PDB file of C-alpha atoms in Angstrom:
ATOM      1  CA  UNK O 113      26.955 -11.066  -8.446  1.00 88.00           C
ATOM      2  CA  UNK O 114      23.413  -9.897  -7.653  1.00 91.00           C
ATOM      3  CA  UNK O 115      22.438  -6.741 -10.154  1.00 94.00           C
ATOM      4  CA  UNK O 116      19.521  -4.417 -10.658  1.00 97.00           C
ATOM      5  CA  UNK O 117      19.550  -2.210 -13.780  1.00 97.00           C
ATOM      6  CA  UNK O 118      16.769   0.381 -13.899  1.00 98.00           C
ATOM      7  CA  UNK O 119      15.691   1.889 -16.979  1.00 96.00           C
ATOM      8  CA  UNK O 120      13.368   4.440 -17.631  1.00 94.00           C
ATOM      9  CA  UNK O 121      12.936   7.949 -15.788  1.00 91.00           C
ATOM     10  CA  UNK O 122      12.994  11.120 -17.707  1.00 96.00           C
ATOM     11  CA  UNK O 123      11.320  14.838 -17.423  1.00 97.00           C
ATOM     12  CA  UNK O 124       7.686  14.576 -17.963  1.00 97.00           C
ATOM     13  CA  UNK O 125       4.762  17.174 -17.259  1.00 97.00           C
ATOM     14  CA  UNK O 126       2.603  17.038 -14.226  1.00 97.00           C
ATOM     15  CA  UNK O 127      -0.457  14.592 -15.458  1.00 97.00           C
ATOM     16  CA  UNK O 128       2.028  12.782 -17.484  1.00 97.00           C
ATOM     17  CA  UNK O 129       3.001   9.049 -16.939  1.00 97.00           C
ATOM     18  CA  UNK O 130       5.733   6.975 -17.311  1.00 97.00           C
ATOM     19  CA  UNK O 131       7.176   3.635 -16.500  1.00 98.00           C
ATOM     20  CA  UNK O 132      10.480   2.493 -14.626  1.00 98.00           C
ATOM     21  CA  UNK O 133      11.771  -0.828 -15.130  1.00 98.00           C
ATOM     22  CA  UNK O 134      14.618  -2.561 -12.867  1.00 98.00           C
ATOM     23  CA  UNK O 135      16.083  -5.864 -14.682  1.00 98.00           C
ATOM     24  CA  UNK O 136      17.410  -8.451 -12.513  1.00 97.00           C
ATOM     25  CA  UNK O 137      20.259 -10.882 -12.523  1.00 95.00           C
ATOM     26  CA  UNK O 138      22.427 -13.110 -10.436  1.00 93.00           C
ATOM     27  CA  UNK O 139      20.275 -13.995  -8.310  1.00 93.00           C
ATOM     28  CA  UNK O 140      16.781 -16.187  -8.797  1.00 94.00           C
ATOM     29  CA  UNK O 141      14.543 -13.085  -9.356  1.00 96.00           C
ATOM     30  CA  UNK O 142      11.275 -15.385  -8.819  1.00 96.00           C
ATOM     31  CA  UNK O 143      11.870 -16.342  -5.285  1.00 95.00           C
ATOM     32  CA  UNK O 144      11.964 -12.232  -3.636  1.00 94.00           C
ATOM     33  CA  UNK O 145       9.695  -9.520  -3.176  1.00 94.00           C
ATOM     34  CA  UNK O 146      10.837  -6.390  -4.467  1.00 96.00           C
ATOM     35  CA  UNK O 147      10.282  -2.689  -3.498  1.00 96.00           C
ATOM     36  CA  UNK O 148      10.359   0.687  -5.009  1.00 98.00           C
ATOM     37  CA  UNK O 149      12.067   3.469  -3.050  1.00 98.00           C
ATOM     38  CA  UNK O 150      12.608   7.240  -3.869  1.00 98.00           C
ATOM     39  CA  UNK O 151      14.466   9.648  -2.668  1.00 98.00           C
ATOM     40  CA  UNK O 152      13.123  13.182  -2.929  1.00 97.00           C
ATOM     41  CA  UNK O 153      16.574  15.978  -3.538  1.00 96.00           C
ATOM     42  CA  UNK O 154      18.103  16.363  -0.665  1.00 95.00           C
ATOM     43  CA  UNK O 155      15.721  14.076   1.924  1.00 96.00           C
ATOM     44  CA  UNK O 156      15.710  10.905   3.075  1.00 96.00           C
ATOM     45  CA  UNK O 157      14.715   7.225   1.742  1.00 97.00           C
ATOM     46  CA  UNK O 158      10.705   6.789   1.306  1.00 97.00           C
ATOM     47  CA  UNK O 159       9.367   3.637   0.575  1.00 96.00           C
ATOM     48  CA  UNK O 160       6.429   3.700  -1.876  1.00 96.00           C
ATOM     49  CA  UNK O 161       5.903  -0.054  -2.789  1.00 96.00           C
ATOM     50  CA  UNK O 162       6.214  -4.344  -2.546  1.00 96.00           C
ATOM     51  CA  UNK O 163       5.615  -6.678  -4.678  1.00 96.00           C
ATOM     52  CA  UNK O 164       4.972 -10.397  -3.834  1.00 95.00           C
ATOM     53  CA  UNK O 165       7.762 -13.096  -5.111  1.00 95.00           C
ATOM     54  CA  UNK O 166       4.612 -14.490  -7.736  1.00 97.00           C
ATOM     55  CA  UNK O 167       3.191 -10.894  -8.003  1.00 96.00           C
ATOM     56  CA  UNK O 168       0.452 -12.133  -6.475  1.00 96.00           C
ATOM     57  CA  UNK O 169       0.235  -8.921  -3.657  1.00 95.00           C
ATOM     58  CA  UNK O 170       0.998  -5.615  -4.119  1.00 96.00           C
ATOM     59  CA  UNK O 171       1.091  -2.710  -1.484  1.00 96.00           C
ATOM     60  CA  UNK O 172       1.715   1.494  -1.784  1.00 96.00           C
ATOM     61  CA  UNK O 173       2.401   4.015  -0.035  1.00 95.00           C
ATOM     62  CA  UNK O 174      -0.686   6.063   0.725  1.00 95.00           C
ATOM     63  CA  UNK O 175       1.578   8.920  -1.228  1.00 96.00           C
ATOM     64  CA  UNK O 176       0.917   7.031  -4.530  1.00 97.00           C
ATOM     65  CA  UNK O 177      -1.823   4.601  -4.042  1.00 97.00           C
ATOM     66  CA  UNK O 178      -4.241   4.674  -7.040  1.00 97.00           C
ATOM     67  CA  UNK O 179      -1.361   5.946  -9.152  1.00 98.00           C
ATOM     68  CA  UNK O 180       1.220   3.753  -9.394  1.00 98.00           C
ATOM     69  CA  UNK O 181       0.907   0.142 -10.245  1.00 98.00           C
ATOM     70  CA  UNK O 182       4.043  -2.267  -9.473  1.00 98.00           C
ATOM     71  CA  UNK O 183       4.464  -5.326 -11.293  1.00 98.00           C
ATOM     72  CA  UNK O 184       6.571  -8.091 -12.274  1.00 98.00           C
ATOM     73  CA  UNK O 185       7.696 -10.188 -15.158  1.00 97.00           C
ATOM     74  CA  UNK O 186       9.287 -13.340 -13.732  1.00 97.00           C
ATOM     75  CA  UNK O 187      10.455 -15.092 -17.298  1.00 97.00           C
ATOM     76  CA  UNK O 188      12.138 -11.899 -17.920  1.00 97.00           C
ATOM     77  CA  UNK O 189      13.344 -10.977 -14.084  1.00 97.00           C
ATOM     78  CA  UNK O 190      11.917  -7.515 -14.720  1.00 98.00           C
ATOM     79  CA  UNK O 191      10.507  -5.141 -12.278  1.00 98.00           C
ATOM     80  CA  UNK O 192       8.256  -2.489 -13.097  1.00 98.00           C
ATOM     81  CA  UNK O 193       6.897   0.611 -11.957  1.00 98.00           C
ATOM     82  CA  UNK O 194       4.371   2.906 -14.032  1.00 98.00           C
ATOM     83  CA  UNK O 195       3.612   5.625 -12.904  1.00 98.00           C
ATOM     84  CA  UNK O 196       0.321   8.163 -13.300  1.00 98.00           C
ATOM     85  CA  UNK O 197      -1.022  11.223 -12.626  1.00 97.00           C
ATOM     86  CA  UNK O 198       2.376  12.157 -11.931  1.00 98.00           C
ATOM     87  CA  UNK O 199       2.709  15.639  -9.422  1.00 97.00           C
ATOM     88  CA  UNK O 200       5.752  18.047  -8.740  1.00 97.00           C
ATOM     89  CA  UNK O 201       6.112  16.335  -5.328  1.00 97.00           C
ATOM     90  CA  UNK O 202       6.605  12.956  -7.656  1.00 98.00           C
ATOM     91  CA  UNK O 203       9.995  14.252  -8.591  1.00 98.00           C
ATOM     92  CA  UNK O 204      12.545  12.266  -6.842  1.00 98.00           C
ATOM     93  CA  UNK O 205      15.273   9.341  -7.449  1.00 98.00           C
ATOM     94  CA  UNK O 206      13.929   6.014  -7.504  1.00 98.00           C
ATOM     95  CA  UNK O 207      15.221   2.897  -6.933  1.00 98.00           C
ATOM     96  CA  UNK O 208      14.276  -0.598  -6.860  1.00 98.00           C
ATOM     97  CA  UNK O 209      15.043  -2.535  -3.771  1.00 96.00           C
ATOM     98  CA  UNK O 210      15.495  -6.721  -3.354  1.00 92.00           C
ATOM     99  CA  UNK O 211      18.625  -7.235  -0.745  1.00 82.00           C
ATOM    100  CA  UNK O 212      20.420  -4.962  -3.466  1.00 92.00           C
ATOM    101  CA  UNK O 213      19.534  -1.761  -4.515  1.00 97.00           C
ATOM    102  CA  UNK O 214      19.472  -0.440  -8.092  1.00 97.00           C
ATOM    103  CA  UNK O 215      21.458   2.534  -9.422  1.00 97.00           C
ATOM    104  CA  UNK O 216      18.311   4.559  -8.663  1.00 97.00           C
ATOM    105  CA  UNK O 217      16.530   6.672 -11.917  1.00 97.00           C
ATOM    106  CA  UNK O 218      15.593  10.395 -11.582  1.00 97.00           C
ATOM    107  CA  UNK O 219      12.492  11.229 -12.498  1.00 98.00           C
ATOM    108  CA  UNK O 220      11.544  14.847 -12.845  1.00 98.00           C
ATOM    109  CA  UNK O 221       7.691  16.281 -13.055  1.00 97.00           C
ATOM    110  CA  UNK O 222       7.987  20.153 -14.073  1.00 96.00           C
ATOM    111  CA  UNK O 223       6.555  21.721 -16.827  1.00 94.00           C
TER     112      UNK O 223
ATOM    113  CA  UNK M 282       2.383   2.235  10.166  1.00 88.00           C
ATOM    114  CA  UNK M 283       5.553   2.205  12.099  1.00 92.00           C
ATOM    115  CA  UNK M 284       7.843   5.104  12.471  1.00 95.00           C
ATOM    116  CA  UNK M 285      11.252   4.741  12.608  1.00 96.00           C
ATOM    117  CA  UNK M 286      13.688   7.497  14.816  1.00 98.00           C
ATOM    118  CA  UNK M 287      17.205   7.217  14.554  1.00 98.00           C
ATOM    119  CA  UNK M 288      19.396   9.079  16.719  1.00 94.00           C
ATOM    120  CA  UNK M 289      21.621  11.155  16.348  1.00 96.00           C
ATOM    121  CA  UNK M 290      21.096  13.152  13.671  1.00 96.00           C
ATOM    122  CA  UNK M 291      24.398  13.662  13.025  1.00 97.00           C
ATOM    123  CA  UNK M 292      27.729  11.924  14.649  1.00 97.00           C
ATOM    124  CA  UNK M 293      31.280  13.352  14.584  1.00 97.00           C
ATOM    125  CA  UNK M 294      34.093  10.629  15.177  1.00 97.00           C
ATOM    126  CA  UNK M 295      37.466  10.336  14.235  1.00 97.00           C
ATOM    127  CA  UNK M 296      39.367   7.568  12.713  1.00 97.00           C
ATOM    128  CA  UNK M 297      39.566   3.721  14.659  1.00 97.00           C
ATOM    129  CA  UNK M 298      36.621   4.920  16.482  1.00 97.00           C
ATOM    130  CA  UNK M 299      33.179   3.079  17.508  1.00 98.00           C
ATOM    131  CA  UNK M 300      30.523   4.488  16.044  1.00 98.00           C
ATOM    132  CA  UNK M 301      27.218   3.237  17.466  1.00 98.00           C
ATOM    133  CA  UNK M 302      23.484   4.573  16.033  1.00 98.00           C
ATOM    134  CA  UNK M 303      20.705   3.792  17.360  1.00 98.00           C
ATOM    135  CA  UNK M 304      16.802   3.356  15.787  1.00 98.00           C
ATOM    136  CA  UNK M 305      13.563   3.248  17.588  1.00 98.00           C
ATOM    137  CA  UNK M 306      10.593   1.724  16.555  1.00 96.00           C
ATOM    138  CA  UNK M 307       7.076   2.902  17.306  1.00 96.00           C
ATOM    139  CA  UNK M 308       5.385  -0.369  18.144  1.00 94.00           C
ATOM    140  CA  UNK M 309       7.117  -3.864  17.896  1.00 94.00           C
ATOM    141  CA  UNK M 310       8.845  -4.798  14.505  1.00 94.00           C
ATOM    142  CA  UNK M 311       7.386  -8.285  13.564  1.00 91.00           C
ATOM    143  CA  UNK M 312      10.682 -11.298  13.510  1.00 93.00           C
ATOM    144  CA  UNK M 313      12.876  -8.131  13.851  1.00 94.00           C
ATOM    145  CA  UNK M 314      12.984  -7.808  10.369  1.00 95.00           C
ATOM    146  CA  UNK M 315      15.177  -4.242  10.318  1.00 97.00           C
ATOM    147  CA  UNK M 316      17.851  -3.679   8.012  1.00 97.00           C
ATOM    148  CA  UNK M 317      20.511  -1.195   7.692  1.00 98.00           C
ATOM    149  CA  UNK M 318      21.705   0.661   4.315  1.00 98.00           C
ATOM    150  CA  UNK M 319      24.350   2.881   3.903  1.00 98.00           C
ATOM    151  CA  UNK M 320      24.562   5.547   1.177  1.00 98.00           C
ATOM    152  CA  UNK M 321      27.610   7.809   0.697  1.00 97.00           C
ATOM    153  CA  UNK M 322      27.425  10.584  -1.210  1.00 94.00           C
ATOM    154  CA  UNK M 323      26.283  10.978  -4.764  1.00 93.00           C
ATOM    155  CA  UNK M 324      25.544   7.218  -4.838  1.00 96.00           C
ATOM    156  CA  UNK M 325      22.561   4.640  -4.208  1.00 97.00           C
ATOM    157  CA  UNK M 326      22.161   3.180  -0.596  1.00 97.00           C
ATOM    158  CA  UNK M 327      24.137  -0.152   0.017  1.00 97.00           C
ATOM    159  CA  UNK M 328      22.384  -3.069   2.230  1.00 96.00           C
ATOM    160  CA  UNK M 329      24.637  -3.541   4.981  1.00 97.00           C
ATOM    161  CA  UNK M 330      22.767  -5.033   7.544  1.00 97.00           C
ATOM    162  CA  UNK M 331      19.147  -7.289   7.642  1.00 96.00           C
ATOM    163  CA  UNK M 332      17.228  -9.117  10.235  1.00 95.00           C
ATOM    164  CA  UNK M 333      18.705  -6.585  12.772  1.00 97.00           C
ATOM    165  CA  UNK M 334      21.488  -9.050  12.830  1.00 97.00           C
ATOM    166  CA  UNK M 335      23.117 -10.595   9.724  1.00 97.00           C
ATOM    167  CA  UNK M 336      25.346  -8.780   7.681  1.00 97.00           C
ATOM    168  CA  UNK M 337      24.598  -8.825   4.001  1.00 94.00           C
ATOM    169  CA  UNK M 338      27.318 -10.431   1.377  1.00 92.00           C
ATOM    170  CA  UNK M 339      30.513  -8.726   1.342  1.00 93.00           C
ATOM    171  CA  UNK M 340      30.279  -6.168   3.942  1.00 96.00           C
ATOM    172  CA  UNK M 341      33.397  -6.483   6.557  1.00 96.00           C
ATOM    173  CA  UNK M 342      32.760  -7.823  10.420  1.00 95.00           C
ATOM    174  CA  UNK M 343      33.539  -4.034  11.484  1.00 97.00           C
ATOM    175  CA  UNK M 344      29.807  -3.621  10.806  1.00 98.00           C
ATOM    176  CA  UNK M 345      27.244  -5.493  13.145  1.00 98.00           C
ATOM    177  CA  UNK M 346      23.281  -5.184  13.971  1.00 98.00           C
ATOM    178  CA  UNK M 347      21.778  -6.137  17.409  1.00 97.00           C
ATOM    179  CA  UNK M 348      18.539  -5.289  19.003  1.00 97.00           C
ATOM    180  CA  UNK M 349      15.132  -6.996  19.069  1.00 96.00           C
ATOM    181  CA  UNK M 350      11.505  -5.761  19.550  1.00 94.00           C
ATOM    182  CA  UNK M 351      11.372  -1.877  19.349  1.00 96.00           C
ATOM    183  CA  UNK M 352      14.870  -0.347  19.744  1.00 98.00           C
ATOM    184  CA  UNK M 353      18.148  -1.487  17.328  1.00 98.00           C
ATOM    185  CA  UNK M 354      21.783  -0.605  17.074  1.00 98.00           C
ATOM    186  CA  UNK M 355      23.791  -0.581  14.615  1.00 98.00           C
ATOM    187  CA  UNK M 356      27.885  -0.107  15.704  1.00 98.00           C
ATOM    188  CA  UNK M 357      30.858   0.079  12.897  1.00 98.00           C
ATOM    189  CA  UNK M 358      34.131  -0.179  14.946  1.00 97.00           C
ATOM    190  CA  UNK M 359      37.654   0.910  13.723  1.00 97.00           C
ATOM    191  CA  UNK M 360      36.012   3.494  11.987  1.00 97.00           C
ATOM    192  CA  UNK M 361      37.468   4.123   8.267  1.00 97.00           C
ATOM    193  CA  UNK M 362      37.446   7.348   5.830  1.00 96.00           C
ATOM    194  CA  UNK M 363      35.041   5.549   3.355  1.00 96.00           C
ATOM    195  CA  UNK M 364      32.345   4.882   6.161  1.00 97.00           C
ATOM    196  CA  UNK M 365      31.359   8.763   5.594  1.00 97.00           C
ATOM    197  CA  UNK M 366      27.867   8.305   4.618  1.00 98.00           C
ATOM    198  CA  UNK M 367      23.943   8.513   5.622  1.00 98.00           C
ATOM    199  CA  UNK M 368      22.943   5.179   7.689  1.00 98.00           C
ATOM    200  CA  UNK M 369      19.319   4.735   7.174  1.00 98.00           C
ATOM    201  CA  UNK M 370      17.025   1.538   9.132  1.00 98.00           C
ATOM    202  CA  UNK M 371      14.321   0.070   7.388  1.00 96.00           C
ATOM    203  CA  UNK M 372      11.635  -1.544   8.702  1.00 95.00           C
ATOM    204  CA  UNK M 373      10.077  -4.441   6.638  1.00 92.00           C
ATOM    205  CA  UNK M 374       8.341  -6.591   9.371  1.00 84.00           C
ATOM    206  CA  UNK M 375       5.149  -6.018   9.324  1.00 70.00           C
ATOM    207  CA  UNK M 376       1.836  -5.547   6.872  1.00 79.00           C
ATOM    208  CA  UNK M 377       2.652  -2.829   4.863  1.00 84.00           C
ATOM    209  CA  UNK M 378       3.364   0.107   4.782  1.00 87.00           C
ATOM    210  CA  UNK M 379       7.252  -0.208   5.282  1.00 92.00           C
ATOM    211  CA  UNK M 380       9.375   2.949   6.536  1.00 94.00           C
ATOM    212  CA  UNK M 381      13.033   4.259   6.640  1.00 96.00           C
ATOM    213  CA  UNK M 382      14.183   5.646   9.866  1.00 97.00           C
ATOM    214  CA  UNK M 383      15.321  10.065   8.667  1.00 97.00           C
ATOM    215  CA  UNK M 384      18.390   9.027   8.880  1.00 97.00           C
ATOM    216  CA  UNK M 385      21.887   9.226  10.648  1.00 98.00           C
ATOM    217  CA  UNK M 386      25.035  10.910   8.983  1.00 98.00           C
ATOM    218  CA  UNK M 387      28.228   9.992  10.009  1.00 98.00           C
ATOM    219  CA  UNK M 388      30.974  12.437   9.636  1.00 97.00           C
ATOM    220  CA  UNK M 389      34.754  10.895   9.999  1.00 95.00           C
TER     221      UNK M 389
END
């Protein structure tokens, strides 16, 4: 059965950073892109990023270019996503994405 | 980028109905690559549908994609209490950026 377990996600100020991580099984993790998704409260599905099967190529959303970095850990099937500068409008649900979806994370910038 | 409009916003059917949503692309979606996800409420989206056409693994033959270029469908026939949810389309065809349609919600 193909599973993503995210990890991570929290309260944290705005500035602050903080990593997500989405850990992969039943399925061979090495051979799929994967994307990050969030979901602000109460709106719709925005996709912020892909990452190459190798982790070769990575693309953002212009919403969080420069501040998030996506990457990948193949001998581990882990996905990550850390996150930066991190604003009020950061705070959202996020998910990780590869055919399945994770159980989604909330992350929540206030001070 | 792409932008994705699904209509309707909102659909009201009853039970054993055809339910049948509709998502229009901006400019040509490269090998049709358009899924479908569902997400009911309080929980994460589900893949249902991807390549406009093939259902994912384990979701029933009520559900089915079509379409091709700039405008898909997705229908769910004999409609069922559980298929209360948000359908969203996702485009993931060409260079990114990628994009979600806003959304339909189906009421049963």
């Amino acid at each position: 059965e193909v599973q993503l377990l995210q990890s991570g996600g929290g309260l944290v100020q705005p500035g602050g950073s903080l990593r997500l991580s989405c850990a992969a099984s039943g399925f061979t993790f090495s051979s799929f892109a994967m994307h990050w998704v969030r979901q602000a409260p109460g709106k719709g599905l925005e996709w912020i990023s892909l990452i190459s099967n190798t982790g070769a190529d990575s693309f953002y959303a212009d919403s969080v270019k420069g501040r998030f970095t996506v990457s990948r850990d193949n001998s581990q099937n882990i996905l990550y996503l850390h996150m930066d500068s991190l604003r009020a409008d950061d705070t959202a649900v996020y998910y990780c994405q590869g055919g399945a979806w994770g159980q989604g994370t909330m992350v929540t910038v206030s001070s | 980028e792409i932008v994705l409009t699904q209509s309707p916003g909102t659909l009201s059917l009853s039970l054993g109905e055809r339910a049948t949503l509709s998502c229009r692309a901006s400019q040509k979606v490269d090998n049709n690559f358009v899924a479908w996800h569902q997400q009911r409420p309080g929980q994460a989206p589900r893949l249902l549908i991807y390549g406009a056409s093939r259902r994912a693994t384990g979701i029933p033959d009520r559900f089915s994609g079509s379409g091709s270029g700039t405008h898909f469908t997705l229908t769910i026939t004999g409609l069922e209490p559980e298929d209360s949810a948000v359908y969203y389309c996702h485009q993931y065809g060409s260079s990114p950026p990628h994009s979600f349609g806003q959304g339909t919600k189906l009421e049963i």
